[in-house]
Coordinates of C-alpha atoms in Angstrom, one line a residue:
Chain A
M22 CA -26.4 21.9 40.6
I23 CA -23.7 19.2 40.8
D24 CA -25.0 18.1 44.2
R25 CA -28.4 17.8 42.7
I26 CA -27.1 15.6 39.8
N27 CA -25.2 13.5 42.2
A28 CA -28.2 13.1 44.5
A29 CA -30.4 12.1 41.6
A30 CA -27.8 9.6 40.4
R31 CA -27.7 8.1 43.8
R32 CA -31.5 7.5 43.7
V33 CA -31.4 5.7 40.3
P34 CA -30.9 2.0 40.7
T35 CA -28.5 0.4 38.2
W36 CA -31.2 -2.0 36.9
V37 CA -33.0 1.0 35.5
V38 CA -29.9 1.9 33.5
Y39 CA -29.6 -1.7 32.3
L40 CA -33.2 -1.7 31.2
I41 CA -33.1 1.6 29.3
L42 CA -29.8 1.0 27.6
L43 CA -30.7 -2.5 26.6
L44 CA -33.9 -1.4 24.8
P45 CA -32.1 -0.4 21.5
A46 CA -31.1 -4.0 21.1
P47 CA -34.6 -5.5 20.5
Y48 CA -35.8 -2.3 18.9
T49 CA -33.0 -2.3 16.3
F50 CA -33.7 -6.0 15.7
Y51 CA -37.3 -5.3 15.2
L52 CA -36.4 -2.5 12.7
A53 CA -34.2 -4.9 10.8
L54 CA -37.0 -7.5 10.6
S55 CA -39.7 -5.0 9.5
G56 CA -37.7 -3.2 6.8
G57 CA -36.9 -0.2 8.9
L58 CA -33.2 -0.6 8.3
G59 CA -33.5 -0.6 4.5
P60 CA -33.4 -3.5 2.0
D61 CA -30.1 -5.0 3.2
P62 CA -30.8 -5.2 7.0
V63 CA -27.9 -7.5 8.1
K64 CA -25.1 -4.9 7.7
P65 CA -27.0 -2.0 9.4
L66 CA -28.0 -4.2 12.3
E67 CA -24.4 -5.4 12.7
H68 CA -23.1 -1.9 12.5
K69 CA -25.7 -0.5 14.9
Y70 CA -24.8 -3.0 17.6
G71 CA -21.1 -2.3 17.1
E72 CA -21.6 1.4 17.2
I73 CA -23.6 1.3 20.4
A74 CA -20.9 -0.9 22.0
L75 CA -18.3 1.6 21.1
Q76 CA -20.5 4.5 22.5
L77 CA -21.0 2.6 25.7
L78 CA -17.2 1.9 26.1
I79 CA -16.6 5.6 25.5
A80 CA -19.3 6.5 28.1
G81 CA -17.5 4.3 30.6
L82 CA -14.3 6.2 29.9
C83 CA -16.1 9.4 30.6
V84 CA -17.0 8.5 34.2
S85 CA -13.8 9.2 36.0
P86 CA -12.8 12.4 34.2
L87 CA -16.3 13.6 34.9
R88 CA -15.7 13.0 38.5
Q89 CA -12.2 14.5 38.5
Y90 CA -13.0 17.7 36.6
T91 CA -16.7 18.4 37.4
H92 CA -17.3 16.3 40.6
I93 CA -20.2 14.6 38.9
N94 CA -20.1 11.2 40.4
L95 CA -21.4 8.4 38.2
I96 CA -19.0 5.8 39.3
K97 CA -21.9 3.6 40.4
F98 CA -22.8 3.1 36.8
R99 CA -19.4 2.5 35.4
R100 CA -19.6 -1.3 35.7
T101 CA -23.1 -1.2 34.3
L102 CA -21.9 0.6 31.2
G103 CA -19.0 -1.9 30.8
V104 CA -21.3 -4.9 31.0
L105 CA -23.7 -3.3 28.6
A106 CA -20.9 -2.5 26.2
F107 CA -19.8 -6.1 26.4
T108 CA -23.4 -7.2 25.7
Y109 CA -23.5 -5.1 22.5
V110 CA -20.1 -6.3 21.4
A111 CA -21.4 -9.9 21.8
L112 CA -24.6 -9.1 19.8
H113 CA -22.5 -7.4 17.1
L114 CA -20.3 -10.6 16.9
L115 CA -23.4 -12.9 16.8
V116 CA -25.1 -10.9 14.0
W117 CA -21.8 -10.9 12.1
A118 CA -21.2 -14.6 12.5
L119 CA -24.7 -16.0 12.2
L120 CA -26.6 -13.7 9.9
D121 CA -23.8 -12.1 7.8
V122 CA -20.9 -14.6 7.4
Q123 CA -23.2 -17.7 8.1
T124 CA -20.6 -20.5 8.0
I125 CA -18.2 -21.4 10.8
G126 CA -15.4 -22.1 8.3
R127 CA -15.6 -18.6 6.9
V128 CA -15.9 -17.0 10.4
I129 CA -12.6 -18.6 11.4
E130 CA -11.0 -17.7 8.0
D131 CA -12.1 -14.1 8.4
I132 CA -10.7 -13.8 11.9
I133 CA -7.4 -15.1 10.8
K134 CA -7.1 -13.5 7.3
R135 CA -8.6 -10.1 7.7
P136 CA -6.7 -7.8 10.1
Y137 CA -9.6 -5.5 10.9
I138 CA -11.7 -8.6 12.0
T139 CA -8.7 -10.0 13.9
I140 CA -8.4 -6.7 15.8
G141 CA -12.2 -6.6 16.5
M142 CA -12.0 -10.2 17.8
A143 CA -9.0 -9.3 20.0
G144 CA -11.0 -6.5 21.5
F145 CA -13.8 -8.9 22.3
V146 CA -11.4 -11.4 23.9
L147 CA -9.9 -8.7 26.1
L148 CA -13.4 -7.7 27.3
L149 CA -14.3 -11.3 28.2
P150 CA -12.4 -11.5 31.5
L151 CA -13.7 -8.0 32.4
A152 CA -17.3 -9.1 31.8
L153 CA -16.8 -12.3 33.8
T154 CA -15.3 -10.4 36.8
S155 CA -18.0 -7.6 36.8
N156 CA -19.7 -8.9 39.9
N157 CA -19.2 -8.0 43.6
W158 CA -17.7 -11.3 44.5
S159 CA -14.9 -10.9 41.9
V160 CA -14.3 -7.3 43.0
R161 CA -13.8 -8.5 46.6
R162 CA -11.9 -11.6 45.6
L163 CA -9.4 -9.8 43.3
G164 CA -9.0 -6.7 45.5
P165 CA -6.5 -4.2 43.9
R166 CA -5.8 -6.6 41.1
W167 CA -9.4 -6.0 39.9
R168 CA -8.6 -2.4 39.0
K169 CA -5.5 -3.4 37.3
L170 CA -7.3 -6.1 35.2
H171 CA -10.0 -3.7 34.2
K172 CA -7.5 -1.3 32.7
L173 CA -7.7 -3.7 29.7
T174 CA -10.7 -1.6 28.8
Y175 CA -8.2 1.0 27.5
I176 CA -6.7 -1.4 25.1
A177 CA -10.1 -2.9 24.1
V178 CA -11.6 0.5 23.3
V179 CA -8.6 1.5 21.1
L180 CA -8.9 -1.8 19.2
G181 CA -12.6 -1.0 18.7
G182 CA -11.8 2.4 17.3
V183 CA -9.1 1.0 14.9
H184 CA -11.6 -1.8 13.9
F185 CA -14.1 0.9 12.9
I186 CA -11.6 3.1 11.0
W187 CA -10.3 0.0 9.1
L188 CA -13.7 -1.4 8.1
V189 CA -15.1 1.6 6.3
K190 CA -14.3 2.2 2.6
G191 CA -12.1 5.2 1.9
I192 CA -11.5 7.9 4.6
Q193 CA -14.6 8.6 6.5
L194 CA -15.2 11.2 9.2
E195 CA -17.3 9.3 11.7
P196 CA -14.8 6.6 12.8
L197 CA -12.1 9.3 13.0
I198 CA -14.2 11.3 15.4
Y199 CA -14.7 8.2 17.6
M200 CA -11.0 7.6 17.6
A201 CA -10.2 11.2 18.5
V202 CA -12.6 11.1 21.4
I203 CA -11.1 7.8 22.6
L204 CA -7.6 9.1 22.4
A205 CA -8.6 12.4 24.2
L206 CA -10.2 10.4 27.0
L207 CA -7.1 8.3 27.4
A208 CA -4.9 11.3 27.2
L209 CA -6.7 12.7 30.3
R210 CA -5.4 9.6 32.1
Y211 CA -1.9 9.9 30.8
K212 CA -0.2 10.4 34.2
R213 CA -2.3 7.8 35.9
L214 CA -1.6 5.3 33.1
L215 CA 2.2 5.7 33.6
R216 CA 2.0 4.9 37.2
Chain B
M23 CA -19.4 -4.2 -33.4
A24 CA -18.8 -7.9 -33.1
Y25 CA -22.3 -8.8 -32.0
R26 CA -25.1 -7.3 -30.1
W27 CA -26.0 -8.6 -26.6
K28 CA -29.2 -10.5 -26.5
N29 CA -31.1 -10.1 -23.3
T30 CA -32.5 -13.3 -22.0
L31 CA -34.4 -11.5 -19.3
T32 CA -37.4 -9.6 -20.6
H33 CA -40.0 -7.4 -19.2
K34 CA -42.1 -10.5 -18.5
D35 CA -39.4 -11.4 -15.9
V36 CA -39.9 -8.1 -14.1
T37 CA -42.3 -8.8 -11.3
P38 CA -45.2 -6.3 -11.3
H39 CA -44.6 -3.8 -8.6
A40 CA -47.5 -4.6 -6.4
A41 CA -47.1 -8.3 -6.7
F42 CA -43.4 -7.9 -5.8
L43 CA -44.2 -6.0 -2.6
N44 CA -46.8 -8.6 -1.6
R45 CA -44.3 -11.4 -2.2
R46 CA -41.7 -9.6 -0.1
Q47 CA -44.1 -9.4 2.8
L48 CA -44.9 -13.1 2.5
M49 CA -41.2 -14.0 2.3
A50 CA -40.3 -12.0 5.4
G51 CA -42.9 -14.0 7.3
L52 CA -41.7 -17.4 5.9
A53 CA -38.0 -16.7 6.1
A54 CA -38.0 -16.5 9.9
G55 CA -39.1 -20.0 10.5
V56 CA -38.5 -22.1 7.4
G57 CA -35.3 -20.5 6.0
L58 CA -34.7 -20.3 2.2
A59 CA -32.5 -23.3 1.9
G60 CA -34.2 -24.6 -1.2
V61 CA -34.0 -21.3 -3.1
A62 CA -30.4 -20.7 -2.3
T63 CA -28.7 -23.8 -3.7
G64 CA -26.6 -23.9 -6.8
A65 CA -25.9 -21.2 -9.4
L66 CA -28.4 -18.5 -10.2
A67 CA -30.3 -19.5 -13.2
Q68 CA -31.2 -16.5 -15.4
D69 CA -34.8 -17.4 -15.4
T70 CA -35.1 -17.4 -11.7
L71 CA -33.7 -13.9 -11.3
E72 CA -36.0 -11.4 -9.8
P73 CA -35.3 -7.7 -10.3
N74 CA -35.2 -5.7 -7.2
A75 CA -38.0 -3.3 -6.3
Y76 CA -37.6 0.2 -7.7
E77 CA -37.4 1.4 -4.1
D78 CA -34.4 -0.9 -3.3
I79 CA -32.5 0.2 -6.3
T80 CA -33.1 3.9 -5.7
Q81 CA -32.9 4.1 -1.9
Y82 CA -29.8 1.9 -1.4
N83 CA -26.8 3.5 -3.1
N84 CA -23.1 4.1 -3.0
Y85 CA -22.5 7.6 -4.3
Y86 CA -20.0 9.1 -1.9
E87 CA -20.3 12.6 -3.4
F88 CA -23.6 12.6 -1.6
G89 CA -22.5 10.9 1.6
T90 CA -21.1 7.5 2.6
G91 CA -24.3 6.0 4.1
K92 CA -26.4 3.9 1.9
G93 CA -29.4 6.2 2.3
D94 CA -27.5 9.4 1.9
P95 CA -27.5 9.6 -1.9
A96 CA -31.3 9.3 -2.0
K97 CA -31.6 12.0 0.7
N98 CA -29.0 14.5 -0.8
A99 CA -28.8 13.9 -4.5
H100 CA -31.9 16.0 -5.4
S101 CA -29.6 19.1 -5.3
L102 CA -27.8 17.9 -8.4
T103 CA -28.7 19.9 -11.6
T104 CA -28.9 17.3 -14.4
S105 CA -30.4 19.5 -17.1
P106 CA -28.8 21.0 -19.0
W107 CA -25.9 18.6 -19.1
T108 CA -22.9 18.3 -21.3
V109 CA -20.5 15.5 -21.8
K110 CA -17.0 16.4 -23.0
I111 CA -15.6 13.7 -25.3
D112 CA -12.0 14.3 -26.0
G113 CA -8.6 12.6 -26.5
L114 CA -8.0 10.2 -29.3
V115 CA -11.3 10.8 -31.1
D116 CA -12.2 12.3 -34.5
K117 CA -14.8 14.6 -33.3
P118 CA -13.8 15.9 -29.9
G119 CA -16.2 18.4 -28.2
D120 CA -18.9 19.2 -25.7
Y121 CA -21.9 17.0 -26.5
A122 CA -25.2 18.1 -25.1
M123 CA -27.0 15.3 -23.3
A124 CA -30.2 16.1 -25.3
D125 CA -28.3 15.6 -28.5
I126 CA -26.8 12.3 -27.3
M127 CA -30.3 11.1 -26.4
D128 CA -31.6 12.0 -29.8
A129 CA -28.9 10.1 -31.5
M130 CA -29.1 6.9 -29.4
T131 CA -31.7 4.1 -29.3
I132 CA -32.7 3.3 -25.8
E133 CA -33.3 -0.3 -24.9
E134 CA -33.8 -2.3 -21.7
R135 CA -31.1 -4.4 -20.1
I136 CA -31.8 -6.5 -17.0
Y137 CA -28.4 -7.0 -15.4
R138 CA -27.0 -8.4 -12.2
F139 CA -25.3 -5.7 -10.2
R140 CA -22.6 -6.8 -7.8
C141 CA -20.9 -4.5 -5.3
V142 CA -17.4 -5.2 -4.0
E143 CA -18.9 -5.0 -0.5
A144 CA -20.5 -8.4 -1.4
W145 CA -24.1 -7.4 -1.9
S146 CA -26.0 -7.7 -5.1
M147 CA -29.1 -6.6 -6.9
V148 CA -30.8 -7.2 -10.2
I149 CA -31.6 -4.0 -12.1
P150 CA -33.7 -3.3 -15.2
W151 CA -31.7 -0.5 -16.8
N152 CA -32.6 1.5 -19.8
G153 CA -29.8 2.8 -21.9
F154 CA -27.6 2.4 -25.0
E155 CA -24.4 0.7 -25.8
L156 CA -21.3 2.7 -25.0
A157 CA -19.9 1.5 -28.3
D158 CA -22.6 3.5 -30.1
L159 CA -21.7 6.7 -28.3
L160 CA -18.0 6.1 -29.0
A161 CA -18.7 5.5 -32.6
M162 CA -20.5 8.9 -32.7
A163 CA -17.2 10.6 -31.6
G164 CA -15.1 8.4 -33.8
V165 CA -12.5 6.4 -31.9
Q166 CA -9.0 6.8 -33.4
Y167 CA -6.7 3.9 -34.1
E168 CA -4.2 4.6 -31.4
A169 CA -6.8 4.6 -28.6
K170 CA -6.5 1.7 -26.1
Y171 CA -8.4 2.9 -23.1
V172 CA -11.4 5.0 -22.1
A173 CA -11.3 7.3 -19.1
F174 CA -14.4 8.6 -17.4
E175 CA -15.0 11.4 -15.0
T176 CA -17.9 12.2 -12.6
A177 CA -19.2 15.8 -12.1
L178 CA -17.6 17.6 -9.2
R179 CA -19.9 20.3 -7.9
P180 CA -19.2 21.2 -4.2
D181 CA -22.3 23.3 -4.1
E182 CA -24.5 20.5 -5.1
M183 CA -22.6 17.5 -3.6
P184 CA -22.3 17.7 0.2
G185 CA -20.1 14.6 0.3
V186 CA -17.2 16.2 -1.5
R187 CA -16.6 18.6 1.4
F188 CA -14.8 15.7 3.1
P189 CA -11.9 13.9 1.2
A190 CA -13.4 10.4 1.4
L191 CA -11.9 10.0 -2.0
D192 CA -9.7 12.2 -4.3
W193 CA -12.5 14.1 -6.2
P194 CA -13.5 14.1 -8.9
Y195 CA -14.3 10.4 -9.2
V196 CA -12.5 8.9 -12.1
E197 CA -12.8 5.4 -13.7
G198 CA -11.5 3.7 -16.8
L199 CA -11.9 0.7 -19.1
R200 CA -9.8 -1.0 -21.7
L201 CA -11.2 -0.1 -25.1
D202 CA -12.3 -3.7 -25.9
E203 CA -14.2 -3.7 -22.5
A204 CA -15.8 -0.4 -23.4
L205 CA -16.8 -1.6 -26.8
H206 CA -18.3 -4.9 -25.5
P207 CA -22.0 -5.1 -26.2
L208 CA -22.8 -5.7 -22.5
T209 CA -21.3 -2.3 -21.6
I210 CA -24.0 0.3 -21.6
M211 CA -24.6 3.9 -20.7
A212 CA -27.7 3.8 -18.5
T213 CA -30.2 6.7 -18.6
G214 CA -33.2 5.0 -16.9
I215 CA -34.4 2.3 -14.5
Y216 CA -37.7 0.5 -14.8
G217 CA -38.5 2.7 -17.8
K218 CA -38.3 5.9 -15.8
D219 CA -35.5 8.5 -16.0
I220 CA -32.6 7.4 -13.9
P221 CA -32.7 9.1 -10.4
N222 CA -29.8 11.4 -9.4
Q223 CA -28.7 9.0 -6.7
N224 CA -28.3 6.3 -9.3
G225 CA -26.1 8.5 -11.5
A226 CA -28.3 10.8 -13.6
P227 CA -28.4 11.8 -16.3
M228 CA -26.0 9.2 -17.7
R229 CA -23.9 6.5 -16.0
L230 CA -21.8 3.6 -17.1
V231 CA -22.9 0.0 -16.4
V232 CA -20.3 -2.8 -16.8
P233 CA -22.2 -5.8 -15.3
W234 CA -19.3 -8.2 -15.0
K235 CA -17.3 -5.8 -12.9
Y236 CA -17.7 -4.6 -9.3
G237 CA -20.2 -1.7 -9.0
F238 CA -17.7 1.0 -8.4
K239 CA -16.4 0.6 -12.0
S240 CA -19.8 1.8 -13.2
I241 CA -19.1 5.5 -12.8
K242 CA -22.1 7.8 -12.3
S243 CA -23.1 11.2 -13.6
I244 CA -20.4 11.3 -16.3
V245 CA -19.2 14.7 -17.5
R246 CA -16.1 13.6 -19.4
I247 CA -15.0 10.7 -21.6
T248 CA -11.4 10.7 -22.8
L249 CA -9.9 8.2 -25.2
T250 CA -6.3 7.5 -24.4
D251 CA -3.4 5.1 -25.1
K252 CA -2.5 4.8 -21.5
E253 CA -4.3 3.0 -18.6
P254 CA -6.2 5.8 -16.9
P255 CA -6.1 6.3 -13.1
T256 CA -9.2 5.0 -11.3
S257 CA -10.5 6.5 -8.0
W258 CA -10.5 3.4 -5.8
N259 CA -7.2 2.2 -7.1
K260 CA -5.7 5.6 -6.2
A261 CA -7.3 5.3 -2.7
N262 CA -6.0 1.8 -2.0
A263 CA -4.2 0.0 -4.8
R264 CA -3.7 -3.2 -2.8
E265 CA -7.5 -3.7 -2.5
Y266 CA -8.9 -2.3 -5.8
G267 CA -7.3 -3.1 -9.1
F268 CA -7.8 -1.5 -12.5
Y269 CA -9.9 -4.5 -13.8
S270 CA -12.0 -5.3 -10.7
N271 CA -13.8 -8.1 -12.5
V272 CA -16.3 -9.9 -10.2
N273 CA -14.3 -13.0 -9.3
P274 CA -15.2 -15.4 -6.5
E275 CA -11.7 -16.8 -6.5
V276 CA -9.9 -13.6 -5.8
S277 CA -10.5 -12.6 -2.2
H278 CA -10.6 -8.9 -1.5
P279 CA -8.3 -8.2 1.6
R280 CA -11.4 -7.1 3.6
W281 CA -14.3 -9.0 2.1
S282 CA -14.4 -12.5 0.8
Q283 CA -15.8 -12.4 -2.7
A284 CA -16.9 -16.0 -2.8
S285 CA -20.5 -15.2 -1.9
E286 CA -22.9 -12.3 -1.7
R287 CA -26.0 -11.1 0.1
M288 CA -28.9 -10.3 -2.3
V289 CA -30.4 -7.0 -1.3
G290 CA -34.1 -7.3 -0.5
G291 CA -33.7 -10.8 0.9
G292 CA -34.4 -9.8 4.5
L293 CA -32.6 -10.6 7.7
F294 CA -32.4 -14.4 7.4
A295 CA -31.6 -14.8 3.7
K296 CA -28.8 -17.2 2.9
R297 CA -25.8 -15.9 1.1
Q298 CA -25.6 -16.7 -2.6
P299 CA -22.5 -18.1 -4.3
T300 CA -20.9 -15.4 -6.4
L301 CA -20.6 -16.2 -10.1
M302 CA -17.4 -15.8 -12.2
F303 CA -17.7 -12.4 -14.0
N304 CA -21.0 -12.0 -12.1
G305 CA -22.6 -14.6 -14.4
Y306 CA -21.4 -13.1 -17.7
E307 CA -18.4 -15.5 -18.0
E308 CA -19.6 -16.9 -21.4
E309 CA -19.8 -13.4 -22.8
V310 CA -16.6 -11.7 -21.4
A311 CA -14.1 -14.4 -20.5
G312 CA -12.6 -14.1 -23.9
L313 CA -11.5 -10.5 -23.2
Y314 CA -9.1 -11.8 -20.6
E315 CA -7.7 -14.9 -22.3
G316 CA -4.1 -15.5 -21.3
M317 CA -4.3 -12.9 -18.5
D318 CA -3.6 -13.9 -14.9
L319 CA -6.7 -12.6 -13.2
K320 CA -5.1 -12.9 -9.7
A321 CA -2.3 -10.5 -10.7
N322 CA -4.7 -8.3 -12.8
F323 CA -7.5 -8.2 -10.3

């Protein structure tokens, strides 16, 4: 069974994963334009992109425990998931800045003044060098330092989880579940993280 | 009563339903390329206000007892039994007791009020409510001299309200007004929208509407009204006092820690609509500023 999954995964080129997981971006945008996201489409669009970004970051965190505990090997797609997550974070940021906040002065003010936005922005900034080095040339060039650098994901995903908990009104279940999953996945790496 | 509120928006200002939907389709097409720069400038004149479509008002709600998503209340609130309904009026009143909703409706005169509605999340709507002045209901119970505040409570029915299974807030939802705010002619108890019975997701059978305050002050599905001499607790203030004050007047100058209140998105404007500047007291400054004379609205936010 596991061998068959691994064999199938080997046959799937990464561009197929890119294509499939990018589809929600234009589709959600189309929904927002056509009234499919309700009468106030900016917020749902912004939230949807942010939510997908967080899901993809979490999916990326699942890759190595999956291999370790079940021997399902999806390591080939880990970078793909990371780049896709960054893409959705960037879309989330663009919708927020251009369609929601709308003025550059207020974007800067919000980043400085509102801690949950500061945290979200910090997460984006941490992901930036990771996205820039997600190519074969950088992997070869950086060598062992590449793995070290890409551990920034762990911090970025926690910031993303905190950003989500903080932005909702009152205590809501959904962001707490995300955070629990994130912390559980990081806990599985506890020993490796200490090294 | 000092004076009765005169509505400057009338039924003539309400866009006929079909025409409104047509116009929205047109606008959606235009907005993408042209932008709505011309429409968005300056203050919102009353006569250019366009009430939101019935669907927007009834499908886009915050009513956490039925879920925290904007569409959840419309999906879940059908389970709420709103008839029969009784409202307990107690505390510092001459005639405390359980008032049947049917008797309240018989005693009150329903009128239409087209009000701006501004949520603390920085979105807004224009809603044609039907209802009666809270002052008239309080007069029915006979407010005693020592009363200074009015406390309200929402129904708490775990069997009918799926949202209360999770402690998003400390249930039941409670709210309060100072007595002069409660007696102000702008303050109404809404029992309808667009001439129809108010849907459950909007707070059936009877909700408060205080148009110069953030939407969460306008408590829904009221089961209890208590006259007191002490400032009553309010749900959002209990949840996060730093962010939600007792007064919660719409005020573009007092920034909420998480959302700037200087501008707002008009619900129904589409993806590319420009934000509108928020008006002091949500545009009712002339009518209500006097209530807060001498008060520091930054401290009493």
